Short mmCIF file of C-alpha atoms in Angstrom, two decimals:
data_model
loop_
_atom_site.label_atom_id
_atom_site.label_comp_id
_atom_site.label_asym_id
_atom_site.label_seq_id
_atom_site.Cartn_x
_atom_site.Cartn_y
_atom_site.Cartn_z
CA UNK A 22 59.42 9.87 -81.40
CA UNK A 23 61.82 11.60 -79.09
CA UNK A 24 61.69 10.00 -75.10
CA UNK A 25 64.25 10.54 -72.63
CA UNK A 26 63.86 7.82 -69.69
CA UNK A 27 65.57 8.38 -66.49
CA UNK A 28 66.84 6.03 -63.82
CA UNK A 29 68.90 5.52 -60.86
CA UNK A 30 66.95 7.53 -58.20
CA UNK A 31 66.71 6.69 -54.60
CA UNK A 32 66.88 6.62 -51.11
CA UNK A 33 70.51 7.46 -49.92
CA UNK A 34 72.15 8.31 -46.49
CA UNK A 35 73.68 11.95 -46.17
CA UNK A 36 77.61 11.03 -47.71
CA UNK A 37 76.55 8.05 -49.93
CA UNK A 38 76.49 7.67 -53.63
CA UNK A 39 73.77 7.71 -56.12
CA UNK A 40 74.05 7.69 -60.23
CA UNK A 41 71.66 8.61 -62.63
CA UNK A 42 70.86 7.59 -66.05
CA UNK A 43 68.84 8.84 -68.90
CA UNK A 44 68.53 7.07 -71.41
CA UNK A 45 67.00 8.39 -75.14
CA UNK A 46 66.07 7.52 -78.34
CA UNK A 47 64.67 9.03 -81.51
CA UNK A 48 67.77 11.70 -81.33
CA UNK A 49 71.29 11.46 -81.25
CA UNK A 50 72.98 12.64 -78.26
CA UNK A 51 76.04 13.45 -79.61
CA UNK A 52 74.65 16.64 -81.48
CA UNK A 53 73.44 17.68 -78.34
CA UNK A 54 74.40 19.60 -74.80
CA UNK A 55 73.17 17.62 -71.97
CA UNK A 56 72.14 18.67 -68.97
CA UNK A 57 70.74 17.61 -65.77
CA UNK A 58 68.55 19.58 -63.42
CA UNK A 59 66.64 19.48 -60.48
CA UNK A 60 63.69 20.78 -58.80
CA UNK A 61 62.48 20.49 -54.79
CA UNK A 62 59.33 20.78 -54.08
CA UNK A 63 58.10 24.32 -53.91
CA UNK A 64 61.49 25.74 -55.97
CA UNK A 65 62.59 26.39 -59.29
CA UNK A 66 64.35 23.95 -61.33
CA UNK A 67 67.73 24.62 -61.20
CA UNK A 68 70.91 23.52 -63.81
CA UNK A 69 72.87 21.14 -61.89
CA UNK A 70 75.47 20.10 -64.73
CA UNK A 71 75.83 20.17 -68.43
CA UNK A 72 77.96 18.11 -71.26
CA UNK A 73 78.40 20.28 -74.37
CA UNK A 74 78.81 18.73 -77.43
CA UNK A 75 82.84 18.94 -77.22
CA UNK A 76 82.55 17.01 -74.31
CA UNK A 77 83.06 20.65 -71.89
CA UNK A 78 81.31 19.93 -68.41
CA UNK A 79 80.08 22.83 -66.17
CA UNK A 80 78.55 22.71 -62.45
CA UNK A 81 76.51 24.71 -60.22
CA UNK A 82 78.91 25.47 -57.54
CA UNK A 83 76.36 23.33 -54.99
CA UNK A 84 77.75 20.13 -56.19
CA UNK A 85 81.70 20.92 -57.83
CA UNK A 86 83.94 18.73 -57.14
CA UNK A 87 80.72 16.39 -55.52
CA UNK A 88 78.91 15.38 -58.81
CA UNK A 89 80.45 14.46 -62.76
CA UNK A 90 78.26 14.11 -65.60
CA UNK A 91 79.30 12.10 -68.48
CA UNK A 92 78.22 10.54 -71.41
CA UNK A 93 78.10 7.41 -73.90
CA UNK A 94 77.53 8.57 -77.25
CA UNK A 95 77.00 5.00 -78.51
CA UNK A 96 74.85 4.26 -76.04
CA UNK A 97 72.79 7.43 -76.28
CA UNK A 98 72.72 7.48 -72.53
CA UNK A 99 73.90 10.46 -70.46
CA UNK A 100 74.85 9.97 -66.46
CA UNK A 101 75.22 12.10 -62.99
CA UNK A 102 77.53 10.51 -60.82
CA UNK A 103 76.75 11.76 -57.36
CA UNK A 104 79.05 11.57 -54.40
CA UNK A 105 79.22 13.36 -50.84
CA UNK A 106 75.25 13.60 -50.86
CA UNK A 107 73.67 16.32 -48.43
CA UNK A 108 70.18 16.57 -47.87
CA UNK A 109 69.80 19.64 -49.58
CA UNK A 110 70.92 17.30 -53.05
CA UNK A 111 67.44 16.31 -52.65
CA UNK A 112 64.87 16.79 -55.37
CA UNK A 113 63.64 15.36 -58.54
CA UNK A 114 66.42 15.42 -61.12
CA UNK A 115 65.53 15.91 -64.23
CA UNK A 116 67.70 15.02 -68.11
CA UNK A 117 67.49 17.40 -70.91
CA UNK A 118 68.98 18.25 -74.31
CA UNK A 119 69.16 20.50 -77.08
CA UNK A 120 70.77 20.71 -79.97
CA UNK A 121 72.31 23.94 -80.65
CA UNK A 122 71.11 26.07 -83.22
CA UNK A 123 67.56 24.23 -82.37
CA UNK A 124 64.99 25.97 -80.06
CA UNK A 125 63.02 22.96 -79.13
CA UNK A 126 64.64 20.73 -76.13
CA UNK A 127 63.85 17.47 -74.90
CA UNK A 128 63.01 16.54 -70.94
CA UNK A 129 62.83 13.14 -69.11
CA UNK A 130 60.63 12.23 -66.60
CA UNK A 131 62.25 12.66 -63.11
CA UNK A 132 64.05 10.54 -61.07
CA UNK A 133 63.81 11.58 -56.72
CA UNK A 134 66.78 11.42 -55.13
CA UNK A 135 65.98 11.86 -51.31
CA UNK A 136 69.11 12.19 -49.31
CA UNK A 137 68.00 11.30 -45.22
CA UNK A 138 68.76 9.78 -42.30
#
């Protein structure tokens, strides 16, 4: 059975630091893109950042050169590395992945990340 588990959400000043984790089993990340998204209350979900299966990372322009997602294949775990944090960075983040050629994705529970003084 397929469950993504996130972690790593919190309560952070404007400028501090936060990571997240997600954490699966019952797939193999490393035939997968990974992405992580996020969703305020009241808004759509939105793609933050994505790891394709080469390793190739993309950003919504919101957070470039603020957040890096990465990966541990061996560890089936996928991270967001958030620096610089704004108040509008805050929302529920969310993991996902898909395996290409596959229509069916996978989605974690949510983490909130609440960026305030």
């Amino acid at each position: 059975q397929v469950q993504l588990v996130e972690s790593g959400g919190g309560l952070v000043q404007p400028g501090g630091s936060l990571r997240l984790s997600c954490a699966a089993s019952g797939i193999m990340f490393s035939l997968n893109t990974l992405g992580w998204y996020r969703q305020a209350p009241g808004k759509q979900r939105e793609l933050v950042a994505t790891i394709a299966v080469s390793g190739s990372t993309a950003y919504v322009d919101s957070v470039k050169g603020r957040f890096t997602i990465s990966r541990e294949n061996a560890k089936n775990t996928v991270y967001l590395q958030m620096n610089s944090l704004k108040p509008e960075d805050t929302a529920v983040y969310y993991c996902n992945a898909r395996r290409p050629g596959y229509s069916a994705s996978f989605w974690g529970q949510g983490t909130q990340v609440t960026v305030s003084t």
